[in-house]
Coordinates of C-alpha atoms in Angstrom, one line a residue:
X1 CA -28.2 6.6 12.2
X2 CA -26.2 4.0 11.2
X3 CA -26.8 0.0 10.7
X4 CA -26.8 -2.2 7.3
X5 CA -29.7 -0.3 6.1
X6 CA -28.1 3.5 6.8
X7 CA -24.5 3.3 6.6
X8 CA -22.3 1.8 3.9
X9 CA -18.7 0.8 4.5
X10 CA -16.4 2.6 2.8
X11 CA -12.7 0.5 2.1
X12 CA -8.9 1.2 1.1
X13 CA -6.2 -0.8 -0.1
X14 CA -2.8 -0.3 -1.7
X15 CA -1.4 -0.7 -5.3
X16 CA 1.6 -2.7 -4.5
X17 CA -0.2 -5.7 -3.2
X18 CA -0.3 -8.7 -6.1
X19 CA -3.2 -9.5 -7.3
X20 CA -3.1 -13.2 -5.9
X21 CA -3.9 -11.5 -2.8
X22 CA -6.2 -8.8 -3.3
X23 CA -8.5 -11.2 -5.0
X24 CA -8.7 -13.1 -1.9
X25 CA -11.1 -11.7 0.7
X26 CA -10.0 -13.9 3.5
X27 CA -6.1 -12.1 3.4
X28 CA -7.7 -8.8 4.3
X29 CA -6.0 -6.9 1.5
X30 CA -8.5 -4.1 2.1
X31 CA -9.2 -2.4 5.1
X32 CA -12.3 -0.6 6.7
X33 CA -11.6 2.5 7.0
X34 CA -15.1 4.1 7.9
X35 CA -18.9 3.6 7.4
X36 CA -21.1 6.4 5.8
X37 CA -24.3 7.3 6.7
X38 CA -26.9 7.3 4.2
X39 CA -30.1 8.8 5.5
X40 CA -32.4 9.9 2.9
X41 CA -33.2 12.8 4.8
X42 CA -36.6 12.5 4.4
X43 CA -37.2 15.6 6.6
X44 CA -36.2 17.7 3.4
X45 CA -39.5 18.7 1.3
X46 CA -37.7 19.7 -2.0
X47 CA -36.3 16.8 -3.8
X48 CA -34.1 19.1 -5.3
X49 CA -32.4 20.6 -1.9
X50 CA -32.6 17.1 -0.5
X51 CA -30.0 15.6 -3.4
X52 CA -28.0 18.5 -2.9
X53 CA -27.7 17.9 1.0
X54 CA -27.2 14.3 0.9
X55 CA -24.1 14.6 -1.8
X56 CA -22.3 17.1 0.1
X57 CA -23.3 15.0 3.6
X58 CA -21.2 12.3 1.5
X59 CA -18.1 14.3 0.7
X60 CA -18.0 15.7 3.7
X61 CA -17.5 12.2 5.5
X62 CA -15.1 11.2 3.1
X63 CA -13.1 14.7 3.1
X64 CA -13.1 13.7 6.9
X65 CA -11.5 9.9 6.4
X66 CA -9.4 11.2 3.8
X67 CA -7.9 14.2 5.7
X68 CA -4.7 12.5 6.5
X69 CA -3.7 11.4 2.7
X70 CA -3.4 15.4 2.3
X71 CA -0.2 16.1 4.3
X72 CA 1.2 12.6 3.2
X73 CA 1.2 13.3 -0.2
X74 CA 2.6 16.2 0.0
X75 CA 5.3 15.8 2.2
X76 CA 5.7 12.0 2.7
X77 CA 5.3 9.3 5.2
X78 CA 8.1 7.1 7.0
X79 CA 6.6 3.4 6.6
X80 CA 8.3 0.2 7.3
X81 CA 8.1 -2.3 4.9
X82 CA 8.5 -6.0 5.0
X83 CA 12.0 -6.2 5.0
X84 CA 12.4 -3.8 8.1
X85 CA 13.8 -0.8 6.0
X86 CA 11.7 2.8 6.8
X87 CA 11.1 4.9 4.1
X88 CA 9.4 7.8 3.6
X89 CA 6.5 7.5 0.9
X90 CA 4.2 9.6 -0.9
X91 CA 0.5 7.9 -0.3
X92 CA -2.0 9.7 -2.5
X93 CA -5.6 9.1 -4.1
X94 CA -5.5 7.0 -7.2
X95 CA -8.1 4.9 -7.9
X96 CA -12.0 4.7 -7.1
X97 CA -14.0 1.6 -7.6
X98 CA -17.5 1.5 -7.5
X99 CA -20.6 1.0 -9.7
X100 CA -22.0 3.9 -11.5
X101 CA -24.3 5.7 -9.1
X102 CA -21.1 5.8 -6.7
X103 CA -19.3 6.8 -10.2
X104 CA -22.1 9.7 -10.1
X105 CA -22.1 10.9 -6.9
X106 CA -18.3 11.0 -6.7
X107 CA -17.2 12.7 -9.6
X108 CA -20.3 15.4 -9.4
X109 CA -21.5 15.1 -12.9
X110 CA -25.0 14.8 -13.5
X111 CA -27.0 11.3 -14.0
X112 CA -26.8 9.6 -17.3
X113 CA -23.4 11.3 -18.1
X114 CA -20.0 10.1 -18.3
X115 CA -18.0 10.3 -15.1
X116 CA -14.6 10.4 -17.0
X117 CA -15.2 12.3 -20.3
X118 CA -17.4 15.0 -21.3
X119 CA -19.7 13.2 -23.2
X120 CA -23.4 13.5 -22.5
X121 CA -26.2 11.5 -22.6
X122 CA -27.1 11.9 -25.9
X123 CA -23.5 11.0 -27.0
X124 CA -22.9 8.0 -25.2
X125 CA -24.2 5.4 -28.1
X126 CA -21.0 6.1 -30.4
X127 CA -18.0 5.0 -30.4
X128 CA -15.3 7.8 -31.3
X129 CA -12.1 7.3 -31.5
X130 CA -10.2 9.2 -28.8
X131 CA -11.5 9.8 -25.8
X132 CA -10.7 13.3 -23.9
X133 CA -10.9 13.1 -19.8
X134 CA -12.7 16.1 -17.9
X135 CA -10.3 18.9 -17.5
X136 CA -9.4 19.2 -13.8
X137 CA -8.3 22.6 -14.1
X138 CA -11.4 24.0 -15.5
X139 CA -13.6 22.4 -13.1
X140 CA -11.3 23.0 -9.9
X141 CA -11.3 26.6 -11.0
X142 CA -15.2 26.8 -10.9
X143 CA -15.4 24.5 -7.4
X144 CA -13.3 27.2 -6.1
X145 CA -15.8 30.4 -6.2
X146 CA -18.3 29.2 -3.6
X147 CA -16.2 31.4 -1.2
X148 CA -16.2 34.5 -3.2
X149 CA -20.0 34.2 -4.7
X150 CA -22.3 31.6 -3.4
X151 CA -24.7 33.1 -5.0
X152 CA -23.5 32.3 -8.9
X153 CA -21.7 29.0 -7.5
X154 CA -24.7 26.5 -9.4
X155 CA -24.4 28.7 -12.5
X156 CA -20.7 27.9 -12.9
X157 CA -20.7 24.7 -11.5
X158 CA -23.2 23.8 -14.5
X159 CA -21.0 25.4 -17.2
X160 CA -18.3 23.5 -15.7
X161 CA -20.6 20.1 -16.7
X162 CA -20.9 19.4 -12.4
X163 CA -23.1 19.6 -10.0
X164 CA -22.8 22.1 -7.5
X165 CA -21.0 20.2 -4.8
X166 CA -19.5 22.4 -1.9
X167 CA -15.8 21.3 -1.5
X168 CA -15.4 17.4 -2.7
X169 CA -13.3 15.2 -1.0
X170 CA -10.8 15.0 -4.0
X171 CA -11.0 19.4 -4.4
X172 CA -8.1 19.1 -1.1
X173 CA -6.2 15.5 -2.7
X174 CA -3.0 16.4 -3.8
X175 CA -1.6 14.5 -7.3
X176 CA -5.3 13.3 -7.9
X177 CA -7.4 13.0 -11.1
X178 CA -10.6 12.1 -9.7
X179 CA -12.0 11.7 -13.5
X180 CA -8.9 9.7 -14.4
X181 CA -9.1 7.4 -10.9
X182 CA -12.6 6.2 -12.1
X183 CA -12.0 2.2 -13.1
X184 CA -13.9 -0.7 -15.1
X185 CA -16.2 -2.3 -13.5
X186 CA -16.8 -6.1 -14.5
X187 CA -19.8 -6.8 -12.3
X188 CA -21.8 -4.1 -12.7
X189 CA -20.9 -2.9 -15.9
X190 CA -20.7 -5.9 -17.8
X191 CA -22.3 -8.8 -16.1
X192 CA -24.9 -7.2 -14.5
X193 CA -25.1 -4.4 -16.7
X194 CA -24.5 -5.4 -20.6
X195 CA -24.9 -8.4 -20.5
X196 CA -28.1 -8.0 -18.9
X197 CA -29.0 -6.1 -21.7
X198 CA -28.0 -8.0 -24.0
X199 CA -30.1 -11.0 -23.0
X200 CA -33.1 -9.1 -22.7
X201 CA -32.9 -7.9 -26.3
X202 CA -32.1 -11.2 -27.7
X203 CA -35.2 -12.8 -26.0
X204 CA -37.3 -10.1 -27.4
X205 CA -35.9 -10.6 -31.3
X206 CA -36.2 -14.4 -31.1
X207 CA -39.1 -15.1 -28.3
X208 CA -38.9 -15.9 -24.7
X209 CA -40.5 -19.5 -25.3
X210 CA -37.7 -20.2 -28.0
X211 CA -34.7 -19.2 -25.8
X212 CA -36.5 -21.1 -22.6
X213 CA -36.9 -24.2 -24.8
X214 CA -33.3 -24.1 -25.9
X215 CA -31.7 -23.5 -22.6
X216 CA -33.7 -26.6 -21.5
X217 CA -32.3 -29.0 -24.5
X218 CA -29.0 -28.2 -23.9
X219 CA -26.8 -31.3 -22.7
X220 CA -24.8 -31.3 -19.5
X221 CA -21.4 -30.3 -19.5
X222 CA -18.8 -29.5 -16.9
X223 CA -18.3 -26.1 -15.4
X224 CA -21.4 -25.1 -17.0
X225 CA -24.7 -24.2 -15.6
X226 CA -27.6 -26.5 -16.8
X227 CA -30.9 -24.1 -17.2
X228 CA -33.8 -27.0 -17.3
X229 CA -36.7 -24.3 -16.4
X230 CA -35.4 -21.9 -18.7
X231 CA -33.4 -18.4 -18.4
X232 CA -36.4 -16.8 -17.9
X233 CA -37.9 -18.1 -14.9
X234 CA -35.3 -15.7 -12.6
X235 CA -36.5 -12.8 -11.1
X236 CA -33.2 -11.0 -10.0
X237 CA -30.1 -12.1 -11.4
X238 CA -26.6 -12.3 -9.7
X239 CA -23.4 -11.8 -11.3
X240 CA -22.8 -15.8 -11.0
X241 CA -25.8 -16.6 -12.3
X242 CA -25.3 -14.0 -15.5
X243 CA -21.8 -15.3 -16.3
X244 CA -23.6 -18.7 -16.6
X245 CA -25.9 -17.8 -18.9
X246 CA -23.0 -16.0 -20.9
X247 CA -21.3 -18.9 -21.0
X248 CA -24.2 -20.6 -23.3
X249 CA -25.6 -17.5 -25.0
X250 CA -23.8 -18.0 -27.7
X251 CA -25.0 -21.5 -28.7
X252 CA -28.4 -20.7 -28.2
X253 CA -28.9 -18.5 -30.6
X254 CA -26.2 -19.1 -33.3
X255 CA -28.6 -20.8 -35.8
X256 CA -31.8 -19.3 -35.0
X257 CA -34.0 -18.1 -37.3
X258 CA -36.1 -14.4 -36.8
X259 CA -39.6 -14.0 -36.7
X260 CA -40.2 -11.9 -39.8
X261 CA -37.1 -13.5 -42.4
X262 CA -34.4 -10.8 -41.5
X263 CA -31.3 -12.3 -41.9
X264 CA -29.9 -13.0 -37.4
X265 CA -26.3 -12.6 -38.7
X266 CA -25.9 -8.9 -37.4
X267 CA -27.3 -10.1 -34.5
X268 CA -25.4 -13.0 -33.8
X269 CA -22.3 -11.0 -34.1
X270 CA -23.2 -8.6 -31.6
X271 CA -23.6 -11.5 -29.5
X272 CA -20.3 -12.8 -30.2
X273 CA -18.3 -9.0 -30.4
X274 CA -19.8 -8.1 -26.9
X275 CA -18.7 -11.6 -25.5
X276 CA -15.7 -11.9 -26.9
X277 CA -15.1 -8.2 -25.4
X278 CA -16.2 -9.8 -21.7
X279 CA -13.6 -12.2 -21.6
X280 CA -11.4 -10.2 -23.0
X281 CA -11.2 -7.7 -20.7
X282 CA -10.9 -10.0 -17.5
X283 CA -7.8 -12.0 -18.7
X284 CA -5.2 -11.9 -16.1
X285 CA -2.7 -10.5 -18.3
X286 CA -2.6 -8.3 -21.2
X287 CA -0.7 -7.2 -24.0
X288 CA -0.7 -4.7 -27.2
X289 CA -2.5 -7.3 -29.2
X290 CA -4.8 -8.3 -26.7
X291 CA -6.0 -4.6 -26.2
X292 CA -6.2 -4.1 -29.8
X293 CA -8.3 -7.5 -29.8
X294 CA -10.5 -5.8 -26.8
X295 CA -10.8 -2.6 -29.0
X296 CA -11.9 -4.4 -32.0
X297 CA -14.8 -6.2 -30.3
X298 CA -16.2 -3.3 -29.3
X299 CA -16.0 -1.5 -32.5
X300 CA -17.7 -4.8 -34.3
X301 CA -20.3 -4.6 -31.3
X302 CA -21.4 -0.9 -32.5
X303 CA -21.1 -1.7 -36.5
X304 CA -23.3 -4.7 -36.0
X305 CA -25.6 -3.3 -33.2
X306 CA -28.4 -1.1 -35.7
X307 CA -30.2 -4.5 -36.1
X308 CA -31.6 -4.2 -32.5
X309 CA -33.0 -0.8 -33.4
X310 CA -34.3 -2.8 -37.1
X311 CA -36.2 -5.1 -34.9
X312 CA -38.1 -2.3 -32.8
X313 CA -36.2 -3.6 -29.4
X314 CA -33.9 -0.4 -29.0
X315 CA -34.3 3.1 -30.2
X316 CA -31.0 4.2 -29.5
X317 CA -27.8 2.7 -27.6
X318 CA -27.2 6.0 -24.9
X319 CA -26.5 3.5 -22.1
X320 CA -23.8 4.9 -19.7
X321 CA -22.9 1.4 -19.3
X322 CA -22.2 0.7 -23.0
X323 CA -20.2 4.0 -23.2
X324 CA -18.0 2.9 -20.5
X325 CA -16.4 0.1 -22.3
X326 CA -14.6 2.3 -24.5
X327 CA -12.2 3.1 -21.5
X328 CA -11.5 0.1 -20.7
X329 CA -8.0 -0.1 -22.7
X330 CA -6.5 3.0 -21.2
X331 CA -8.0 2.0 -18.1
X332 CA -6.0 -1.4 -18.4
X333 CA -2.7 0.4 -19.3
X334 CA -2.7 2.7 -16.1
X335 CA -3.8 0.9 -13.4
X336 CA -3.5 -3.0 -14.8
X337 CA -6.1 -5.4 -15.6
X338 CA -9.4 -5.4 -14.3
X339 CA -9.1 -8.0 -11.5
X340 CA -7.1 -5.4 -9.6
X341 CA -10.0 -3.4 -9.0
X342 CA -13.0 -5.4 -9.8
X343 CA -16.1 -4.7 -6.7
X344 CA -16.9 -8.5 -6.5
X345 CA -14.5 -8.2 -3.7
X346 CA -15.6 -5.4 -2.1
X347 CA -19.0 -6.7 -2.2
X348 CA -18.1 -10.1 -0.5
X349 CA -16.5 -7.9 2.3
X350 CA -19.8 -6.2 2.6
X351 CA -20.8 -9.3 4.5
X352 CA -17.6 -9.9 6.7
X353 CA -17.3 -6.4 7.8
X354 CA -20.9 -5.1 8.0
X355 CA -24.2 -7.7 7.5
X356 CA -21.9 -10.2 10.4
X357 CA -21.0 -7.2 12.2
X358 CA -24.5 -5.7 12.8
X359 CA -26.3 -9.3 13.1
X360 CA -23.9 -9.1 16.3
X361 CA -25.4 -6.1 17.9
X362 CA -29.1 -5.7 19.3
X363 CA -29.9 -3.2 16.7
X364 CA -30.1 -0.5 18.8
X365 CA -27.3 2.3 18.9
X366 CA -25.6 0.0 16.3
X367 CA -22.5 1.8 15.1
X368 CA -20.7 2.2 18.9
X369 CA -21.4 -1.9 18.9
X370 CA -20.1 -2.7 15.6
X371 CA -16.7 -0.9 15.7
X372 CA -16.3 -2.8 18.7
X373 CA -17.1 -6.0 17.3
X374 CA -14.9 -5.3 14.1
X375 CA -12.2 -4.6 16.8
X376 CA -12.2 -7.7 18.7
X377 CA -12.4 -9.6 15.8
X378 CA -9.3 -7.9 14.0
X379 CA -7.6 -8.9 17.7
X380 CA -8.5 -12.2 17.7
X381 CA -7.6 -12.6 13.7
X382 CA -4.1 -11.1 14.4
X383 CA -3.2 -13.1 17.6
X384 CA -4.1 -16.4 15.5
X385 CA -1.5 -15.3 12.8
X386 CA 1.0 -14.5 15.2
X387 CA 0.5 -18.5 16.6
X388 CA 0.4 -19.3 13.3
X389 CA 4.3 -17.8 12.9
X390 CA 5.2 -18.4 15.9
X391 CA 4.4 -22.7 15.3
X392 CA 6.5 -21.8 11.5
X393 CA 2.5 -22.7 9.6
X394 CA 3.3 -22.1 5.7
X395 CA 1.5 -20.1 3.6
X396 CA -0.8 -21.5 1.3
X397 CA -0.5 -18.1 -1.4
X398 CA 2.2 -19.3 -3.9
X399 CA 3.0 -16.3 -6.1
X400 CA 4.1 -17.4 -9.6
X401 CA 3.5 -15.4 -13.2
X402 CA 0.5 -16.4 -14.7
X403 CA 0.0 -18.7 -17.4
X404 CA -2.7 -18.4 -20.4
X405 CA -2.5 -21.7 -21.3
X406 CA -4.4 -24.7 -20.8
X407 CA -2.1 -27.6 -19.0
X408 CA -4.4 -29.5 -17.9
X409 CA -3.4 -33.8 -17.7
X410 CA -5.6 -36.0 -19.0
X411 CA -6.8 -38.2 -15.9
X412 CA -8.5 -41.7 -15.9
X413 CA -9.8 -43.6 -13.0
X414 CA -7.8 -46.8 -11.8
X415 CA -10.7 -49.3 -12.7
X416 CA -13.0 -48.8 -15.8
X417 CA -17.0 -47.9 -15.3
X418 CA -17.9 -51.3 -17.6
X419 CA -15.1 -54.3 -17.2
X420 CA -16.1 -56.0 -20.3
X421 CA -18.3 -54.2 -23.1
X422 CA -19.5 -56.4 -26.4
X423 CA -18.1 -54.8 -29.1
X424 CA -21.4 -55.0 -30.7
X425 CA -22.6 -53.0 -28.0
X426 CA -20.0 -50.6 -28.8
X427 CA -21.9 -49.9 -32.1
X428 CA -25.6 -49.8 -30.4
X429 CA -25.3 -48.4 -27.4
X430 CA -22.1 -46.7 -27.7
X431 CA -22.6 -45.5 -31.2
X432 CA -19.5 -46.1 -31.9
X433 CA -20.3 -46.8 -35.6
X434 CA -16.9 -47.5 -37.2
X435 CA -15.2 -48.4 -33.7
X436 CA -13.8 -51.8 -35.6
X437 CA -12.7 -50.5 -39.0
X438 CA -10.7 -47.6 -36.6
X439 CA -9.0 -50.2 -34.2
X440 CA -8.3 -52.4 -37.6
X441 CA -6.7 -49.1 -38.6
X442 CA -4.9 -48.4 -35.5
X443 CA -3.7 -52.3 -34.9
X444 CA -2.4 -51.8 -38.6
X445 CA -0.4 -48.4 -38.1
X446 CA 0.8 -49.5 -34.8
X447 CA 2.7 -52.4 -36.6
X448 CA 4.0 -50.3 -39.0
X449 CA 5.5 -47.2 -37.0
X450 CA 8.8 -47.3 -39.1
X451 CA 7.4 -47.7 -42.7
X452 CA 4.9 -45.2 -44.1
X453 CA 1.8 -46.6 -46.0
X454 CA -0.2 -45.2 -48.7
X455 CA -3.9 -45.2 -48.2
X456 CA -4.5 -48.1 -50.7
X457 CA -2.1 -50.2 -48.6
X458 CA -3.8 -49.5 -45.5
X459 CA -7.1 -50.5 -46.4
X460 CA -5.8 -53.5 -47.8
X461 CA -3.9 -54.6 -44.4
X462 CA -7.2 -53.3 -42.7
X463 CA -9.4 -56.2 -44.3
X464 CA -7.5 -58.9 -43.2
X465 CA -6.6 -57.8 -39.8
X466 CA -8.4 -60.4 -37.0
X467 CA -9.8 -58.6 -33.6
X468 CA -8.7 -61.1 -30.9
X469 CA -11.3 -60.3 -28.6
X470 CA -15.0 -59.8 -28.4
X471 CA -14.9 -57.5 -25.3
X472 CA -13.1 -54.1 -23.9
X473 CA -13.6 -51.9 -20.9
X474 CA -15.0 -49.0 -21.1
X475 CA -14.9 -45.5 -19.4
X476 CA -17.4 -43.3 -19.1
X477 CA -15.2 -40.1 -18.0
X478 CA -12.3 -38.4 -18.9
X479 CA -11.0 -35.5 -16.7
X480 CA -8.3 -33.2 -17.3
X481 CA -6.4 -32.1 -14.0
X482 CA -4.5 -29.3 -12.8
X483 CA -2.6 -28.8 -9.9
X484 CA -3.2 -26.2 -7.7
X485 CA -0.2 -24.7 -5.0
X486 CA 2.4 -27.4 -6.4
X487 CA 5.0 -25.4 -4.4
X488 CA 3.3 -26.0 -1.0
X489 CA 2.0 -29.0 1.5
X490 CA -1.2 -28.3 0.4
X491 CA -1.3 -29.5 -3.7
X492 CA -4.0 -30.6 -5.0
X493 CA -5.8 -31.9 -7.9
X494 CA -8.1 -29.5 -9.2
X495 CA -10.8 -31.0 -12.3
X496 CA -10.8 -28.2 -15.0
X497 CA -12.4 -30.2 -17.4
X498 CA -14.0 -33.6 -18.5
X499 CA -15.9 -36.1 -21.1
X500 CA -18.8 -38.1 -20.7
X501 CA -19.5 -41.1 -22.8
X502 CA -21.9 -43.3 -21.3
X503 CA -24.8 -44.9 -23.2
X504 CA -29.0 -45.1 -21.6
X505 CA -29.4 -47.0 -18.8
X506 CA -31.9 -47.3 -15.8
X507 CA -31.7 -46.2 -12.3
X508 CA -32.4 -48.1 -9.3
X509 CA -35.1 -47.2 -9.6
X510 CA -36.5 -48.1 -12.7
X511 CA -36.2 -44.2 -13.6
X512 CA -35.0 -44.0 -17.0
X513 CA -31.6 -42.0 -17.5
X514 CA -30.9 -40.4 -20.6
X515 CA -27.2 -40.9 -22.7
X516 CA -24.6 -38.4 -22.6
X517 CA -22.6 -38.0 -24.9
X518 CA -20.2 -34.9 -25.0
X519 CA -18.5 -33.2 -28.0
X520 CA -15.1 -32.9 -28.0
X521 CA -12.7 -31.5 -30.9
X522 CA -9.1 -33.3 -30.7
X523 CA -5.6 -32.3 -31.8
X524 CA -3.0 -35.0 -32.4
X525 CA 0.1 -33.9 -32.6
X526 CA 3.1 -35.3 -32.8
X527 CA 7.0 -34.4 -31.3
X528 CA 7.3 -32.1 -34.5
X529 CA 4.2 -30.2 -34.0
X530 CA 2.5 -31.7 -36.8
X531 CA 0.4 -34.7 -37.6
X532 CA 2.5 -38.2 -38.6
X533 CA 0.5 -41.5 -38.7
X534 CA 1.8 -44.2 -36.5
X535 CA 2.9 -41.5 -34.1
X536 CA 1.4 -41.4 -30.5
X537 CA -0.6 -39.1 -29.2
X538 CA 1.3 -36.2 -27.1
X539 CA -0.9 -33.8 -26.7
X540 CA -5.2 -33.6 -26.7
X541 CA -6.7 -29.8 -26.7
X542 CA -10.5 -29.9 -25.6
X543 CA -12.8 -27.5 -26.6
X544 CA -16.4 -27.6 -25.6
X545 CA -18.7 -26.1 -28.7
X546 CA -20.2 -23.6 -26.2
X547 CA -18.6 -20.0 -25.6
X548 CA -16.5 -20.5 -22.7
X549 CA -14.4 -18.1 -20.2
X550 CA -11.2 -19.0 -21.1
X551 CA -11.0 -17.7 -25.3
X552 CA -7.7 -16.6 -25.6

């Protein structure tokens, strides 16, 4: 039986794709290569028999998709590449993504222990040092005696540390490390796993109602969600919906206050170690000081984190999830960084190739109907690229090394929100307090860009300096622009920030509209890299006082 509900699509892509690609759904960098049944077999009576059944019903299927990466890793593969050249290649098994049931079931350790290492469940809340994988060896030796004693085969399968699985789909795999192919996982371990924690333990230390009545206070601001019924008010989260409150965690509970006088400092920096280990770990790039950086989050995360246990919220920190972080770094030095292998895009292809697929069929002997769906639309896809060549379309994927920094323009509109403010409104609506003594100031420098003034001096020239106007216009946004494909027909402006200024004012109506204001912290530089009065501004570096994505 197979449908949405009984069979889960199982999918395969290559290393040697780039990332600006695989992260894409809609270049179908990843294939379907088969759906999997997953009947509970409720016919079974023993729970214990019926586990056992449905793991080996697994590996079998996969053994069976997989039975052709045996002979080509052993003895190669002629493939054509792009450039028309055959070569013969050595496709084998390398990596497995997937949350950490699939982690579970795959490797054939038990629930609640590592999948890569052979630390159990009561040793996943501490952080060691060096981390030892599974030996391979040992445990391929004990997978290897079902043929000569069934009988013993759970016995040594357990002193092995594994279930006992009758022939895995990896047992056959030539070259593979099915403990060492096990990857990160952003959305499920982090966003939807620690982070989920996380915010669950700092709205028991501080109070549901206080968190709720923060998240509603907090001002608007761009690219970041606003939360004016609360965080609390969600029944099931998403991974979107997690990395926005993430994004304001941070600020919400950096000066609060706990209930019984303990001091929230250990708290707050376990708040601010495990974030700063999120973003950490999904920058694009990575070197040997940003993995030391990511190593030394988590380590300040587990020196700070006893204060959760203090505060009766946690009685220990054996959380699978938790104890996965500490692979991350060797993780990221074998196969890349995590975007290469992260199951947001596996799950968005869940509804392309499966949900779409059976919404097309009449739910009756669903499989036969969905492969042939799947088919006719991989037809049509391919016949619309070949047009597509054929009529010389560009691509819009522009492959360039990625940049870490923030180059973003600053970008006004061609005519101003207000055409002629009163400077006295300046001071009262705009608070703009000392907006005359600063444009005395700046009318005073901007005379005297060759000589350099002492302060004395420039207070003095300040007092007798004449405005020659009562009015200015005002904007009430500033955006900073990127520009996204530059290299293509296609470029186009992308906002990746902005500033509000704009003072209370009324609707139409009559519905009173709050001021907004936004904090900004600005850097003037000047052509030498450092601060010289009467120079012009060259370069303005924004940075909102809320813990955003981009740290680094």
């Amino acid at each position: 039986m197979f449908g949405t509900k009984s069979a889960y699509p199982v999918y395969m892509t290559i290393g040697n794709i780039p990332k600006e690609l695989r992260r894409k759904p809609s270049q179908r960098t990843h294939i379907l290569i088969g759906y999997l049944p997953t009947t509970p077999l409720h016919h079974v009576q023993n729970k214990a028999s019926r586990r056992r059944m449905v793991a080996n019903l697994f590996h079998h299927c996969v053994s069976h998709i997989l039975q052709p990466l045996k002979s080509a890793g052993e003895t190669g593969i002629l493939m054509s590449s792009g450039d028309g050249v055959t070569r013969r290649t050595f496709p084998v098994f390398a990596c497995f993504v997937g949350d950490y049931p699939e982690q579970v079931l795959v490797s054939g350790c038990k629930t609640g222990d590592c999948p890569k290492c052979p630390a159990t469940r009561e040793e996943l809340g501490q952080l060691e040092d060096n981390y030892q994988y599974r030996d391979l060896t040992e445990i391929l030796k004990a997978l290897s005696t079902f043929d000569e004693d069934p009988g013993g085969y759970a016995s040594v399968c357990a002193d092995a540390g594994i279930k006992p699985i009758v022939h895995p789909f990896w047992q056959s795999l030539p070259f593979s490390d099915i403990f060492l192919a096990i990857t990160p996982d952003v959305l499920h371990q982090l966003y939807q796993g620690m982070m989920k924690h996380l915010i669950s333990w700092v709205t028991d230390a501080f109070g549901q109602k206080e968190i709720d009545a923060r998240s509603k206070c907090l001002p608007p601001n761009h690219n970041i969600r606003s939360f004016s019924k609360g965080i609390s008010s969600f029944s099931r989260l998403t991974g979107k919906e997690h990395a926005d409150i993430c994004s304001i965690l941070l600020g919400l509970v950096v000066d609060l206050k706990l209930p019984d006088g303990r001091s929230p400092l250990p708290l707050i920096r376990c708040v601010r170690s495990l974030l700063d280990f999120l973003y950490l770990a999904q920058y694009p790039l990575h070197t040997s000081e940003t993995l030391r950086l990511l190593r030394q989050s988590l380590e300040r995360f587990h020196e700070h984190k006893q204060i959760f246990v203090d505060l009766g919220i946690r009685n220990d920190f054996n959380l699978p999830k938790l104890h996965s972080l500490a692979h991350y770094v060797e993780s990221i030095q074998l196969f890349g960084t995590t975007d290469n292998y992260n199951t947001e895009y596996t799950e968005r292809l869940h509804i392309d190739l499966t949900k779409d697929a059976y919404r097309a069929t009449n739910h009756r002997d669903e499989y036969a109907q969905m492969t042939v769906w799947l088919e006719r639309k991989e037809k049509v896809l391919q016949h619309q690229h070949y047009v597509d060549w054929r009529l010389g379309a560009k691509s819009n994927i522009t492959l360039r090394p990625i940049s870490m920094e923030f180059c973003g323009a600053p970008t006004l509109t061609k005519w101003p929100s207000v055409k002629a403010v009163d400077l006295d409104d300046l001071v009262n609506r705009y608070s703009a307090t000392f907006f005359r003594e600063a444009l005395r100031r700046y009318l005073v420098l901007s005379k005297n860009t060759s000589t350099s003034l002492t302060r004395h001096q420039l207070e003095q020239q300040t007092l007798y300096t004449d405005i020659p106007f009562t009015s200015l216009p005002v904007f009430h946004k500033l955006k900073f622009t990127t520009t996204a494909n530059a290299d293509s027909d296609e470029a186009k402006l992308i906002t990746s920030d902005a500033i509000h200024a704009r003072p209370e004012r009324r609707s139409k109506r009559g519905t009173l509209i709050p001021a907004r204001f936004d904090t900004a912290l600005l850097k003037l530089e000047s052509d030498e890299g450092t601060r010289q009065q009467g120079m012009p501004i060259t370069s303005i570096a924004i940075t909102k006082l809320t813990h955003t994505k981009n740290t680094g």
